[in-house]
CSV table of C-alpha atoms in Angstrom, one decimal:
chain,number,residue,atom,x,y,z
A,1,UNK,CA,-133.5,268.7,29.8
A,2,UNK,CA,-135.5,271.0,27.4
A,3,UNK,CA,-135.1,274.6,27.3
A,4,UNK,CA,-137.5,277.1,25.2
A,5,UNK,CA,-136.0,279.3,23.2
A,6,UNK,CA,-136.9,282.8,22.3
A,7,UNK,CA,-136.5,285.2,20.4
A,8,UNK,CA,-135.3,288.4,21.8
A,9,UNK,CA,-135.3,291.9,20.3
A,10,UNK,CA,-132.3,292.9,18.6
A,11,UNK,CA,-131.1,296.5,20.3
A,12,UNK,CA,-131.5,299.5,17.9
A,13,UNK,CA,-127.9,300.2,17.9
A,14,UNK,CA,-124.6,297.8,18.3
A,15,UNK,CA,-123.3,298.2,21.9
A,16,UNK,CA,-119.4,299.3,21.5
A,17,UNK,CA,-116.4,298.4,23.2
A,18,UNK,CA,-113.4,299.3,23.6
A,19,UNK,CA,-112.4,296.5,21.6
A,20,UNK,CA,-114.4,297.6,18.6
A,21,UNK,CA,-112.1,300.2,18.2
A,22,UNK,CA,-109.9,300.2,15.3
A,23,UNK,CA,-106.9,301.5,16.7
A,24,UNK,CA,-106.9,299.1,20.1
A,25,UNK,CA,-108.0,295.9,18.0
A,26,UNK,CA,-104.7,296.4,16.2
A,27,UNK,CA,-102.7,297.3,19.1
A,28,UNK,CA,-104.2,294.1,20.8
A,29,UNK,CA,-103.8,292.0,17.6
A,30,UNK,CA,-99.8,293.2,17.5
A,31,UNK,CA,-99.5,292.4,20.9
A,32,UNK,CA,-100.3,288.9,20.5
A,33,UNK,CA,-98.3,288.4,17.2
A,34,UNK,CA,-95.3,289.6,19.2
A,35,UNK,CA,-95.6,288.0,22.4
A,36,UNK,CA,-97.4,284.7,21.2
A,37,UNK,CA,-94.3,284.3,18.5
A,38,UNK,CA,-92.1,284.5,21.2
A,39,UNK,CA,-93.3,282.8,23.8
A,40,UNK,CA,-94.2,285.6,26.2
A,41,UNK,CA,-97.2,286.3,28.6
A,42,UNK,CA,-98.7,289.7,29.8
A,43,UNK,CA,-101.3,290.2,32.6
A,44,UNK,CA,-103.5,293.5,33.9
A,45,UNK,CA,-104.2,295.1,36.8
A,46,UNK,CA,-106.9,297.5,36.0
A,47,UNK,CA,-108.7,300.3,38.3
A,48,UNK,CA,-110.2,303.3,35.8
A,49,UNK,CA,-110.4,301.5,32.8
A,50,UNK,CA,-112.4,298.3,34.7
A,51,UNK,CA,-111.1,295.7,32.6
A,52,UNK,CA,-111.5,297.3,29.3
A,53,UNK,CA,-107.6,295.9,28.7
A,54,UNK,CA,-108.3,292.3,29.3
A,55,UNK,CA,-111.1,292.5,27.1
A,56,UNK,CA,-109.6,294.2,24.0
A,57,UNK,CA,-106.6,291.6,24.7
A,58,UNK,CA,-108.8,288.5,25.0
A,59,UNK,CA,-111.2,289.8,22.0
A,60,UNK,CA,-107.6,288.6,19.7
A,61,UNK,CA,-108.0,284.9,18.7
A,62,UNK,CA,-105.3,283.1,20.2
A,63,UNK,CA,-105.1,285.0,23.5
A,64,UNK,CA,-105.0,282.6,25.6
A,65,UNK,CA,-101.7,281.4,24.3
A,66,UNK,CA,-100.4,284.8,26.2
A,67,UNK,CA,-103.2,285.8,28.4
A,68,UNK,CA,-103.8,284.0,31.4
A,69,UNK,CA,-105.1,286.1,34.3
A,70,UNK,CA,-105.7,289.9,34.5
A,71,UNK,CA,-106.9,291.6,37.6
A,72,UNK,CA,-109.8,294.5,38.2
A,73,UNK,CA,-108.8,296.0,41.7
A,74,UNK,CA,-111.2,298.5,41.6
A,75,UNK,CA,-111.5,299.2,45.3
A,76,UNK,CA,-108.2,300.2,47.2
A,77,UNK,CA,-109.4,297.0,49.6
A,78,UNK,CA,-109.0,294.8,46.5
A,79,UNK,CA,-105.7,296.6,45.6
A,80,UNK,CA,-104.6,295.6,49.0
A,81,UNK,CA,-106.0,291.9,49.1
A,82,UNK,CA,-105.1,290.7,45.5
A,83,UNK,CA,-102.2,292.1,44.2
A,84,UNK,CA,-100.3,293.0,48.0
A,85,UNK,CA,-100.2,297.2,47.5
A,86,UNK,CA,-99.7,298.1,51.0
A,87,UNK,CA,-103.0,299.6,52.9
A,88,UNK,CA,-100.4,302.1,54.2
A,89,UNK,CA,-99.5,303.4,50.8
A,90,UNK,CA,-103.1,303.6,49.9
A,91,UNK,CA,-103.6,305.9,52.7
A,92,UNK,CA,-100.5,308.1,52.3
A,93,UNK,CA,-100.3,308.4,48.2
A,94,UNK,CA,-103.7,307.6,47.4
A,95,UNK,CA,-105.0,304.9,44.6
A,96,UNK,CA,-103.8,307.4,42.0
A,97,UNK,CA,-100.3,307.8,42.3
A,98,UNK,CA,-97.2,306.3,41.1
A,99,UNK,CA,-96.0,304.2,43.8
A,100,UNK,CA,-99.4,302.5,44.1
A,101,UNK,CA,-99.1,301.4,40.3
A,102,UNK,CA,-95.6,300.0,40.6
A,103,UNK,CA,-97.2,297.7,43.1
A,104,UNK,CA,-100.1,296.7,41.1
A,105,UNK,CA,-98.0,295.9,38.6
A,106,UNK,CA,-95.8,294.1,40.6
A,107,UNK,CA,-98.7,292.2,42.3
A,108,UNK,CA,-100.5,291.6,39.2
A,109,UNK,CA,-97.0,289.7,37.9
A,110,UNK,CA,-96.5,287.5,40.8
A,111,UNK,CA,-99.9,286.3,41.0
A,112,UNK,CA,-100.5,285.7,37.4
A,113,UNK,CA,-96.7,284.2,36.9
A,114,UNK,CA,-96.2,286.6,34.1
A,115,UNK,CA,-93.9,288.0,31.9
A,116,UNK,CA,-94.9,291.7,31.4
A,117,UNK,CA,-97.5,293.3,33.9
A,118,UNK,CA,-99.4,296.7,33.2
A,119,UNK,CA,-101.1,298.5,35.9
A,120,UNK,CA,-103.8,301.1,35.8
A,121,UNK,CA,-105.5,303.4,37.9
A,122,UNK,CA,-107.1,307.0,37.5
A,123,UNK,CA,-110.4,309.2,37.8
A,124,UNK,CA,-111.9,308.8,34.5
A,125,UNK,CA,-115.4,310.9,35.9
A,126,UNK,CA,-117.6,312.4,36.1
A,127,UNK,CA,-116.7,312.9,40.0
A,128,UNK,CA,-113.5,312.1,42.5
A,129,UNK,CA,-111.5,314.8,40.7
A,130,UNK,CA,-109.3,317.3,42.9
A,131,UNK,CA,-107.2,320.1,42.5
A,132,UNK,CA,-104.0,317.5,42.6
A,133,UNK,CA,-105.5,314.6,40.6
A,134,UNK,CA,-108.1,316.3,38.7
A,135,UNK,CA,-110.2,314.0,36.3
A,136,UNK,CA,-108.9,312.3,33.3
A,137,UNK,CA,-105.5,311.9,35.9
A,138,UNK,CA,-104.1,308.4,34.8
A,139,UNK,CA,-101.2,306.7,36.4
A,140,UNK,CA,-99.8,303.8,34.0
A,141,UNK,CA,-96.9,300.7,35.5
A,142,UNK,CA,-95.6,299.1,32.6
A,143,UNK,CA,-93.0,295.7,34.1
A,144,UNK,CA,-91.0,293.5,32.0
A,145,UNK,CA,-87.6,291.5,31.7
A,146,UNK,CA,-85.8,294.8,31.2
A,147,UNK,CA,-87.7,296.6,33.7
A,148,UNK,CA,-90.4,298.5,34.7
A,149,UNK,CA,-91.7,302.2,33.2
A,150,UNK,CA,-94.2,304.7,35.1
A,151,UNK,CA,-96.2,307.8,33.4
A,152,UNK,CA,-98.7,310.0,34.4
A,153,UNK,CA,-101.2,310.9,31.7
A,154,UNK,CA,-104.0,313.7,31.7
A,155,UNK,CA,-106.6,312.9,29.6
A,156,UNK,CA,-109.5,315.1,28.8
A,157,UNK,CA,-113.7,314.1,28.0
A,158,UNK,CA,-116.2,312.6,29.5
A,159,UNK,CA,-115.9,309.1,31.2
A,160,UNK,CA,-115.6,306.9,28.0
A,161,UNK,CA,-113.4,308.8,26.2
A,162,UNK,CA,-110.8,309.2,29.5
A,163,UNK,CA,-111.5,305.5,29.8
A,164,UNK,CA,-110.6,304.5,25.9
A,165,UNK,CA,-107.5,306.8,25.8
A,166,UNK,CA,-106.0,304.6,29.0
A,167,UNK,CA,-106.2,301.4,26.9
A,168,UNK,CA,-105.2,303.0,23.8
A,169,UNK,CA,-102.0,304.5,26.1
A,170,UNK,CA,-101.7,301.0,27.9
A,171,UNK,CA,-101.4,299.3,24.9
A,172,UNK,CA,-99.0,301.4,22.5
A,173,UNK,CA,-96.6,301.7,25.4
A,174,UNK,CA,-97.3,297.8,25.8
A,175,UNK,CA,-96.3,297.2,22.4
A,176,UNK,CA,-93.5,299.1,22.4
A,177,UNK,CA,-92.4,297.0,26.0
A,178,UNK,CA,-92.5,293.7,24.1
A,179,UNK,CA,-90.8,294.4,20.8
């Protein structure tokens, strides 16, 4: 089989992610060192932040030593279908809430068989703000072996910046979990 190949133009600026940020590349780097030393695992269940974890996490060489599965239940249908949070708690507390988390998390560590599960979901913008969860509202699930931990966070900006707080959050709380 032959292919041509061809040269394409190089973009006028680097496109960033989240991983290209100093403070989450260490975070995810740490992370890995810990749990890869001791044999531990860690999946994701992301809404807001759209997988933005997974790839910081899998941007570490290695990661797949720890890393097996993460999950982007974006939609509440998704939420429902792939990681089990009940359609009925959907409806009553919304996507953004605390008790929806705790079942993400939970979900997301059944179905990837892992140690240490973090869950994610929020209004990072520029609309689906309210009075009660305005934007930048985050609700964080962090699950382990010595249990699980759930915080509300208000984070402020545009879109990106609500979006790159949540993994920087998600991570140092994460790091803190496994050590």
């Amino acid at each position: 089989c032959q292919f041509a190949s061809k040269q394409l133009p190089a973009a006028s600026k680097p496109r960033y992610t989240f991983a290209m940020n100093p403070v989450i590349s260490q975070l995810s780097a740490e992370i890995g060192k810990i749990l890869g030393a001791h044999g531990g695992t860690v999946t994701f269940a992301e809404s807001c932040t759209g997988g933005g974890v997974a790839h910081a996490i899998t941007a570490v060489p290695g990661s797949s030593a720890w890393f097996g599965a993460g999950f982007v239940t974006y939609a509440n249908s998704a939420k429902h279908k792939i990681l089990g949070v009940s359609p009925e708690l959907l409806s009553s507390e919304g996507a953004v809430s605390e008790p929806v988390v705790v079942q993400m998390a939970e979900g997301a560590a059944a179905a990837a068989g892992a140690d240490f599960a973090v869950a994610i979901s929020g209004i990072a913008g520029p609309g689906g703000g309210s009075a009660e969860k305005p934007i930048g509202t985050v609700w964080f699930c962090w699950s382990g072996p010595q249990g699980s931990l759930s915080q509300k966070h208000c984070f402020s900006g545009d879109r990106h910046d609500i979006r790159e707080q949540a993994i920087t959050i998600c991570l140092k709380q994460l790091l803190h979990q496994v050590t």
